[in-house]
Tab-separated table of C-alpha atoms in Angstrom:
chain	number	residue	atom	x	y	z
A	1	UNK	CA	100.532	115.761	97.161
A	2	UNK	CA	102.969	113.769	99.281
A	3	UNK	CA	103.558	115.411	102.657
A	4	UNK	CA	106.273	113.048	103.893
A	5	UNK	CA	108.898	112.406	101.207
A	6	UNK	CA	110.686	109.610	103.085
A	7	UNK	CA	110.640	106.076	101.667
A	8	UNK	CA	110.494	102.617	103.258
A	9	UNK	CA	111.382	99.198	101.756
A	10	UNK	CA	108.645	96.753	100.824
A	11	UNK	CA	109.737	94.370	103.593
A	12	UNK	CA	109.143	97.091	106.182
A	13	UNK	CA	105.618	97.563	104.875
A	14	UNK	CA	105.036	93.792	105.037
A	15	UNK	CA	106.008	93.563	108.694
A	16	UNK	CA	104.164	96.790	109.477
A	17	UNK	CA	100.973	95.069	108.276
A	18	UNK	CA	101.808	91.984	110.376
A	19	UNK	CA	102.597	94.086	113.432
A	20	UNK	CA	99.415	96.120	112.986
A	21	UNK	CA	97.276	92.956	113.035
A	22	UNK	CA	99.213	91.353	115.899
A	23	UNK	CA	98.532	94.431	118.021
A	24	UNK	CA	94.834	93.540	117.965
A	25	UNK	CA	95.358	90.343	119.976
A	26	UNK	CA	93.882	92.230	122.920
A	27	UNK	CA	90.588	92.626	121.071
A	28	UNK	CA	89.934	88.885	120.773
A	29	UNK	CA	87.824	89.350	123.908
A	30	UNK	CA	85.226	91.102	121.729
A	31	UNK	CA	84.972	87.944	119.635
A	32	UNK	CA	85.133	85.407	122.468
A	33	UNK	CA	82.075	86.960	124.085
A	34	UNK	CA	80.053	86.164	120.961
A	35	UNK	CA	81.298	82.847	119.551
A	36	UNK	CA	82.920	81.291	122.659
A	37	UNK	CA	84.851	78.083	121.847
A	38	UNK	CA	83.987	78.463	118.153
A	39	UNK	CA	85.891	81.743	117.942
A	40	UNK	CA	88.704	80.023	116.027
A	41	UNK	CA	86.177	79.261	113.276
A	42	UNK	CA	85.004	82.881	113.142
A	43	UNK	CA	88.619	84.026	112.741
A	44	UNK	CA	89.242	81.473	109.993
A	45	UNK	CA	86.118	82.517	108.078
A	46	UNK	CA	86.868	86.186	108.751
A	47	UNK	CA	90.377	85.802	107.324
A	48	UNK	CA	88.997	84.166	104.175
A	49	UNK	CA	86.193	86.730	103.913
A	50	UNK	CA	88.769	89.503	104.177
A	51	UNK	CA	90.553	88.414	101.001
A	52	UNK	CA	88.117	90.293	98.682
A	53	UNK	CA	88.645	93.403	100.805
A	54	UNK	CA	92.429	93.087	100.469
A	55	UNK	CA	91.938	92.539	96.747
A	56	UNK	CA	90.027	95.842	96.529
A	57	UNK	CA	92.862	97.660	98.324
A	58	UNK	CA	95.432	96.074	96.029
A	59	UNK	CA	93.417	97.010	92.938
A	60	UNK	CA	93.330	100.628	94.090
A	61	UNK	CA	97.089	100.510	94.667
A	62	UNK	CA	97.669	99.092	91.173
A	63	UNK	CA	95.219	101.406	89.420
A	64	UNK	CA	96.518	104.568	91.105
A	65	UNK	CA	100.288	104.014	91.479
A	66	UNK	CA	102.032	106.519	93.706
A	67	UNK	CA	98.801	107.987	95.090
A	68	UNK	CA	97.360	107.752	98.574
A	69	UNK	CA	93.737	107.395	99.612
A	70	UNK	CA	92.901	111.108	99.672
A	71	UNK	CA	94.367	111.619	96.205
A	72	UNK	CA	92.425	108.626	94.885
A	73	UNK	CA	89.157	109.917	96.330
A	74	UNK	CA	89.730	113.369	94.839
A	75	UNK	CA	90.530	111.990	91.385
A	76	UNK	CA	87.622	109.553	91.291
A	77	UNK	CA	84.854	111.676	92.846
A	78	UNK	CA	86.003	115.211	92.156
A	79	UNK	CA	87.059	117.921	94.599
A	80	UNK	CA	83.751	118.421	96.438
A	81	UNK	CA	82.690	114.821	96.998
A	82	UNK	CA	86.324	113.811	97.432
A	83	UNK	CA	86.664	116.377	100.239
A	84	UNK	CA	83.515	115.072	101.933
A	85	UNK	CA	84.857	111.520	101.900
A	86	UNK	CA	88.201	112.899	103.054
A	87	UNK	CA	86.591	114.441	106.145
A	88	UNK	CA	84.908	111.118	106.869
A	89	UNK	CA	88.226	109.284	106.743
A	90	UNK	CA	89.901	111.891	108.949
A	91	UNK	CA	87.226	111.208	111.575
A	92	UNK	CA	87.692	107.460	111.085
A	93	UNK	CA	91.481	107.598	111.518
A	94	UNK	CA	91.178	109.916	114.520
A	95	UNK	CA	88.640	107.614	116.166
A	96	UNK	CA	90.779	104.520	115.586
A	97	UNK	CA	93.780	106.253	117.148
A	98	UNK	CA	91.785	107.385	120.176
A	99	UNK	CA	90.213	103.961	120.725
A	100	UNK	CA	93.554	102.184	120.579
A	101	UNK	CA	95.112	104.740	122.924
A	102	UNK	CA	92.317	104.078	125.426
A	103	UNK	CA	92.844	100.320	125.063
A	104	UNK	CA	96.543	100.653	125.757
A	105	UNK	CA	95.978	102.886	128.791
A	106	UNK	CA	93.455	100.440	130.240
A	107	UNK	CA	95.683	97.433	129.522
A	108	UNK	CA	98.846	98.886	131.079
A	109	UNK	CA	96.953	100.073	134.148
A	110	UNK	CA	95.288	96.664	134.598
A	111	UNK	CA	98.402	94.514	134.105
A	112	UNK	CA	101.533	96.409	135.130
A	113	UNK	CA	100.995	99.895	136.592
A	114	UNK	CA	97.845	99.625	138.663
A	115	UNK	CA	98.469	102.761	140.702
A	116	UNK	CA	99.243	105.008	137.724
A	117	UNK	CA	96.356	107.112	136.355
A	118	UNK	CA	95.260	106.008	132.899
A	119	UNK	CA	95.615	109.534	131.539
A	120	UNK	CA	99.326	109.608	132.421
A	121	UNK	CA	99.898	106.358	130.545
A	122	UNK	CA	98.035	107.657	127.503
A	123	UNK	CA	99.952	110.962	127.539
A	124	UNK	CA	103.292	109.128	127.686
A	125	UNK	CA	102.286	106.982	124.708
A	126	UNK	CA	101.270	110.015	122.638
A	127	UNK	CA	104.405	111.996	123.562
A	128	UNK	CA	106.771	109.183	122.553
A	129	UNK	CA	104.700	108.568	119.423
A	130	UNK	CA	104.900	112.281	118.560
A	131	UNK	CA	108.702	112.100	118.703
A	132	UNK	CA	108.716	109.179	116.240
A	133	UNK	CA	106.235	110.874	113.894
A	134	UNK	CA	108.407	113.974	113.755
A	135	UNK	CA	111.058	111.923	111.931
A	136	UNK	CA	108.631	110.413	109.426
A	137	UNK	CA	107.399	107.036	108.267
A	138	UNK	CA	110.895	105.518	108.393
A	139	UNK	CA	111.114	105.864	112.177
A	140	UNK	CA	107.433	105.036	112.720
A	141	UNK	CA	107.791	101.680	110.943
A	142	UNK	CA	111.471	100.910	111.609
A	143	UNK	CA	110.978	98.339	114.369
A	144	UNK	CA	108.031	96.464	112.834
A	145	UNK	CA	110.186	93.443	111.950
A	146	UNK	CA	111.666	93.247	115.457
A	147	UNK	CA	108.283	93.594	117.168
A	148	UNK	CA	106.682	90.989	114.888
A	149	UNK	CA	109.472	88.445	115.420
A	150	UNK	CA	109.396	88.901	119.199
A	151	UNK	CA	105.637	88.379	119.135
A	152	UNK	CA	105.938	85.189	117.062
A	153	UNK	CA	108.661	83.846	119.373
A	154	UNK	CA	106.647	84.553	122.529
A	155	UNK	CA	103.635	82.886	120.921
A	156	UNK	CA	105.593	79.709	120.161
A	157	UNK	CA	107.179	79.634	123.623
A	158	UNK	CA	103.782	80.191	125.216
A	159	UNK	CA	102.265	77.256	123.313
A	160	UNK	CA	105.021	74.918	124.534
A	161	UNK	CA	104.682	76.110	128.124
A	162	UNK	CA	100.894	75.633	128.277
A	163	UNK	CA	100.887	72.404	126.252
A	164	UNK	CA	100.217	70.347	129.386
A	165	UNK	CA	97.269	72.654	130.166
A	166	UNK	CA	95.626	72.153	126.778
A	167	UNK	CA	92.635	69.889	126.350
A	168	UNK	CA	91.337	69.657	122.811
A	169	UNK	CA	87.958	68.623	124.157
A	170	UNK	CA	87.629	72.297	125.038
A	171	UNK	CA	86.805	72.918	121.359
A	172	UNK	CA	83.622	70.880	121.829
A	173	UNK	CA	80.775	71.166	121.170
A	174	UNK	CA	81.418	72.703	117.765
A	175	UNK	CA	79.027	74.650	115.550
A	176	UNK	CA	76.095	74.646	117.967
A	177	UNK	CA	75.523	78.403	118.081
A	178	UNK	CA	72.855	80.238	116.044
A	179	UNK	CA	74.035	81.265	112.565
A	180	UNK	CA	73.682	84.957	113.437
A	181	UNK	CA	76.347	84.532	116.149
A	182	UNK	CA	78.847	83.242	113.582
A	183	UNK	CA	77.972	86.100	111.248
A	184	UNK	CA	78.449	88.614	114.050
A	185	UNK	CA	81.739	87.017	115.116
A	186	UNK	CA	83.040	86.940	111.560
A	187	UNK	CA	82.127	90.583	111.077
A	188	UNK	CA	83.959	91.527	114.286
A	189	UNK	CA	87.235	89.982	113.166
A	190	UNK	CA	86.737	91.204	109.592
A	191	UNK	CA	86.421	94.834	110.650
A	192	UNK	CA	88.586	94.711	113.792
A	193	UNK	CA	91.453	94.408	112.858
A	194	UNK	CA	91.551	93.266	109.221
A	195	UNK	CA	89.494	96.085	107.743
A	196	UNK	CA	91.548	98.667	109.613
A	197	UNK	CA	94.340	97.935	107.135
A	198	UNK	CA	92.674	100.551	104.930
A	199	UNK	CA	94.921	103.034	106.762
A	200	UNK	CA	97.876	101.647	104.766
A	201	UNK	CA	96.418	103.221	101.633
A	202	UNK	CA	97.673	106.533	103.043
A	203	UNK	CA	101.347	105.468	103.000
A	204	UNK	CA	101.529	103.763	99.577
A	205	UNK	CA	103.544	106.646	98.013
A	206	UNK	CA	106.168	106.117	100.733
A	207	UNK	CA	106.847	102.479	99.791
A	208	UNK	CA	109.919	102.238	97.608
A	209	UNK	CA	108.868	99.334	95.359
A	210	UNK	CA	106.556	98.973	92.297
A	211	UNK	CA	102.772	98.793	92.944
A	212	UNK	CA	102.613	95.105	91.985
A	213	UNK	CA	105.162	94.232	94.675
A	214	UNK	CA	103.371	96.453	97.193
A	215	UNK	CA	100.216	94.393	96.609
A	216	UNK	CA	102.188	91.191	97.181
A	217	UNK	CA	103.690	92.481	100.432
A	218	UNK	CA	100.249	93.654	101.572
A	219	UNK	CA	98.751	90.224	100.904
A	220	UNK	CA	101.560	88.272	102.615
A	221	UNK	CA	101.450	90.552	105.654
A	222	UNK	CA	97.698	90.078	105.887
A	223	UNK	CA	97.994	86.279	105.845
A	224	UNK	CA	100.800	86.199	108.432
A	225	UNK	CA	98.845	88.478	110.741
A	226	UNK	CA	95.685	86.416	110.276
A	227	UNK	CA	97.542	83.197	111.107
A	228	UNK	CA	98.950	84.784	114.249
A	229	UNK	CA	95.508	85.833	115.521
A	230	UNK	CA	94.087	82.384	114.672
A	231	UNK	CA	96.837	80.534	116.568
A	232	UNK	CA	96.486	82.838	119.597
A	233	UNK	CA	92.756	82.179	119.746
A	234	UNK	CA	93.151	78.405	119.247
A	235	UNK	CA	95.698	78.251	122.074
A	236	UNK	CA	93.466	80.188	124.461
A	237	UNK	CA	90.436	78.020	123.640
A	238	UNK	CA	92.448	74.817	124.129
A	239	UNK	CA	93.380	76.024	127.614
A	240	UNK	CA	90.246	77.887	128.747
A	241	UNK	CA	87.432	76.247	126.767
A	242	UNK	CA	84.068	77.999	126.750
A	243	UNK	CA	85.086	79.929	129.881
A	244	UNK	CA	87.147	82.121	127.570
A	245	UNK	CA	84.220	84.551	127.356
A	246	UNK	CA	84.474	85.194	131.103
A	247	UNK	CA	87.809	86.982	130.791
A	248	UNK	CA	88.551	90.427	129.399
A	249	UNK	CA	92.136	89.341	128.624
A	250	UNK	CA	92.045	85.617	127.695
A	251	UNK	CA	95.695	85.427	126.588
A	252	UNK	CA	96.841	86.947	129.874
A	253	UNK	CA	94.864	84.341	131.816
A	254	UNK	CA	96.228	81.534	129.636
A	255	UNK	CA	99.861	82.467	130.264
A	256	UNK	CA	99.158	83.051	133.934
A	257	UNK	CA	98.577	79.287	134.195
A	258	UNK	CA	102.225	78.602	133.275
A	259	UNK	CA	104.112	77.383	136.316
A	260	UNK	CA	107.257	75.316	135.833
A	261	UNK	CA	109.098	76.414	138.943
A	262	UNK	CA	109.957	79.939	140.003
A	263	UNK	CA	112.014	80.599	136.869
A	264	UNK	CA	109.097	79.992	134.508
A	265	UNK	CA	106.184	81.547	136.322
A	266	UNK	CA	104.573	84.915	135.670
A	267	UNK	CA	104.902	84.386	131.905
A	268	UNK	CA	101.973	86.735	131.433
A	269	UNK	CA	104.368	89.635	132.074
A	270	UNK	CA	106.220	88.772	128.863
A	271	UNK	CA	102.919	88.737	126.993
A	272	UNK	CA	101.986	92.088	128.503
A	273	UNK	CA	105.311	93.677	127.523
A	274	UNK	CA	105.120	92.344	123.950
A	275	UNK	CA	101.518	93.476	123.551
A	276	UNK	CA	102.402	96.942	124.839
A	277	UNK	CA	105.131	97.151	122.176
A	278	UNK	CA	102.703	96.071	119.468
A	279	UNK	CA	99.991	98.450	120.626
A	280	UNK	CA	102.469	101.316	120.776
A	281	UNK	CA	103.443	100.561	117.174
A	282	UNK	CA	99.803	100.518	116.053
A	283	UNK	CA	98.920	103.726	117.908
A	284	UNK	CA	101.965	105.541	116.515
A	285	UNK	CA	101.170	104.351	112.995
A	286	UNK	CA	97.534	105.479	113.275
A	287	UNK	CA	98.656	108.764	114.829
A	288	UNK	CA	101.048	109.324	111.908
A	289	UNK	CA	98.355	108.545	109.331
A	290	UNK	CA	95.925	110.917	111.057
A	291	UNK	CA	98.488	113.736	111.049
A	292	UNK	CA	99.490	113.401	107.384
A	293	UNK	CA	95.848	113.001	106.314
A	294	UNK	CA	94.842	116.244	108.022
A	295	UNK	CA	97.935	118.040	106.681
A	296	UNK	CA	97.190	116.899	103.137
A	297	UNK	CA	93.497	117.741	103.428
A	298	UNK	CA	94.363	121.360	104.235
A	299	UNK	CA	97.112	121.469	101.573
A	300	UNK	CA	99.871	122.105	104.106
A	301	UNK	CA	103.480	121.760	102.994
A	302	UNK	CA	104.652	120.534	106.401
A	303	UNK	CA	102.949	118.230	108.894
A	304	UNK	CA	105.213	118.685	111.930
A	305	UNK	CA	103.411	121.742	113.398
A	306	UNK	CA	100.243	119.619	113.679
A	307	UNK	CA	101.732	116.735	115.648
A	308	UNK	CA	101.257	117.938	119.238
A	309	UNK	CA	97.874	119.593	118.668
A	310	UNK	CA	96.481	116.455	117.033
A	311	UNK	CA	97.971	114.398	119.857
A	312	UNK	CA	96.062	116.531	122.360
A	313	UNK	CA	92.915	116.082	120.261
A	314	UNK	CA	93.397	112.287	120.255
A	315	UNK	CA	93.647	112.247	124.047
A	316	UNK	CA	90.699	114.552	124.730
A	317	UNK	CA	88.501	112.837	122.151
A	318	UNK	CA	89.395	109.384	123.443
A	319	UNK	CA	88.420	110.254	127.002
A	320	UNK	CA	84.892	111.165	125.844
A	321	UNK	CA	84.159	108.049	123.750
A	322	UNK	CA	83.081	105.540	126.413
A	323	UNK	CA	82.185	105.954	130.060
A	324	UNK	CA	83.450	102.464	130.962
A	325	UNK	CA	85.327	99.449	129.521
A	326	UNK	CA	82.024	97.534	129.524
A	327	UNK	CA	80.456	100.084	127.163
A	328	UNK	CA	83.565	99.859	124.994
A	329	UNK	CA	83.303	96.062	124.803
A	330	UNK	CA	79.595	96.149	123.935
A	331	UNK	CA	80.253	98.689	121.216
A	332	UNK	CA	83.073	96.532	119.860
A	333	UNK	CA	80.696	93.588	119.628
A	334	UNK	CA	77.518	95.202	118.316
A	335	UNK	CA	78.006	98.696	116.852
A	336	UNK	CA	81.559	99.333	115.648
A	337	UNK	CA	81.863	96.231	113.388
A	338	UNK	CA	78.754	97.292	111.464
A	339	UNK	CA	79.619	100.975	111.187
A	340	UNK	CA	83.244	100.325	110.163
A	341	UNK	CA	82.081	98.421	107.051
A	342	UNK	CA	81.345	101.789	105.423
A	343	UNK	CA	84.979	102.935	105.656
A	344	UNK	CA	86.738	99.607	105.230
A	345	UNK	CA	84.724	97.928	102.486
A	346	UNK	CA	81.865	99.936	100.968
A	347	UNK	CA	83.674	103.209	100.195
A	348	UNK	CA	86.790	101.473	98.768
A	349	UNK	CA	84.527	99.219	96.665
A	350	UNK	CA	82.469	102.171	95.402
A	351	UNK	CA	85.701	104.022	94.644
A	352	UNK	CA	87.064	101.119	92.603
A	353	UNK	CA	83.808	100.629	90.688
A	354	UNK	CA	83.427	104.369	90.029
A	355	UNK	CA	87.033	104.566	88.831
A	356	UNK	CA	86.364	101.744	86.374
A	357	UNK	CA	83.141	103.364	85.097
A	358	UNK	CA	84.712	106.814	84.749
A	359	UNK	CA	87.956	105.279	83.394
A	360	UNK	CA	90.098	106.962	86.016
A	361	UNK	CA	92.940	107.566	85.928
A	362	UNK	CA	92.879	108.243	82.218
A	363	UNK	CA	96.484	107.162	81.761
A	364	UNK	CA	96.424	104.477	84.455
A	365	UNK	CA	96.549	100.778	83.931
A	366	UNK	CA	94.573	98.237	85.860
């Protein structure tokens, strides 16, 4: 059952995937605290390791054309087990939305509006997001191309402006860490943000192109987003070296070093503004997915009455998750990447295998 009947072009989905990944530039601090100057390598390996996961998502899209994740789970596992998995994914989507809302509140308070309470910033984000969600997936994803292009442009400009600050010796020594550190770092980038793309399985019926082209757009968006994160990390390492782990916002520190006269100082403000745009896009998208998932789970014909109540739930739940940013960072390094594997890789894989064994859908083609 499709709650939102609106459609979006395949290109909008592509740049929504790119924008979604770009919004996680803030979370590179989780990785830098584990793999230091070798973080670029962890991102590279994580991007390659994520290809089988993207393949699983694309196979589900191709095998169940026009169906979203909840419908796939129900058809493959039956109503009871499908509902259980559905509840698990509702919790997963709700948690992702709350965590990202907390991240945005902390980031804006730290960089731009130091005197403003974090709760006010989070409420404003949810209220504006609720307005967009009211008008459906078309409005939620409309500015993904613009946000992505601005982010790419700022990245290129930033590289040129810090070129004189870069020292490629900062990448040395390479590959001296214990193997378990590389595994942990790879798992961090694989689950945060690449694995979070599982949320796009909820909007597949809204994409106005054939399933084969959806898979292509999904794959291209994934690669572009992965390249962006890799370049951001390589730039920050070239400037900061192994001190990158000392900073909670490495990219902000990198651009703060730009000083080419008064006109080209304080470049970190541009980075902050762009990242706020990207994070707002990601939060709104996750918020939208959470709302339509809950509406579909309870077989509602309309999702709009849920928007504000779920927004309030996102805020209240988010405020109870972590007592401090330090706890949040530790969880992002040690707990979340392991737990998220269940939702992002294992359950989709089990679903695909079970569908093949049970020959579901009966009239579907692989």
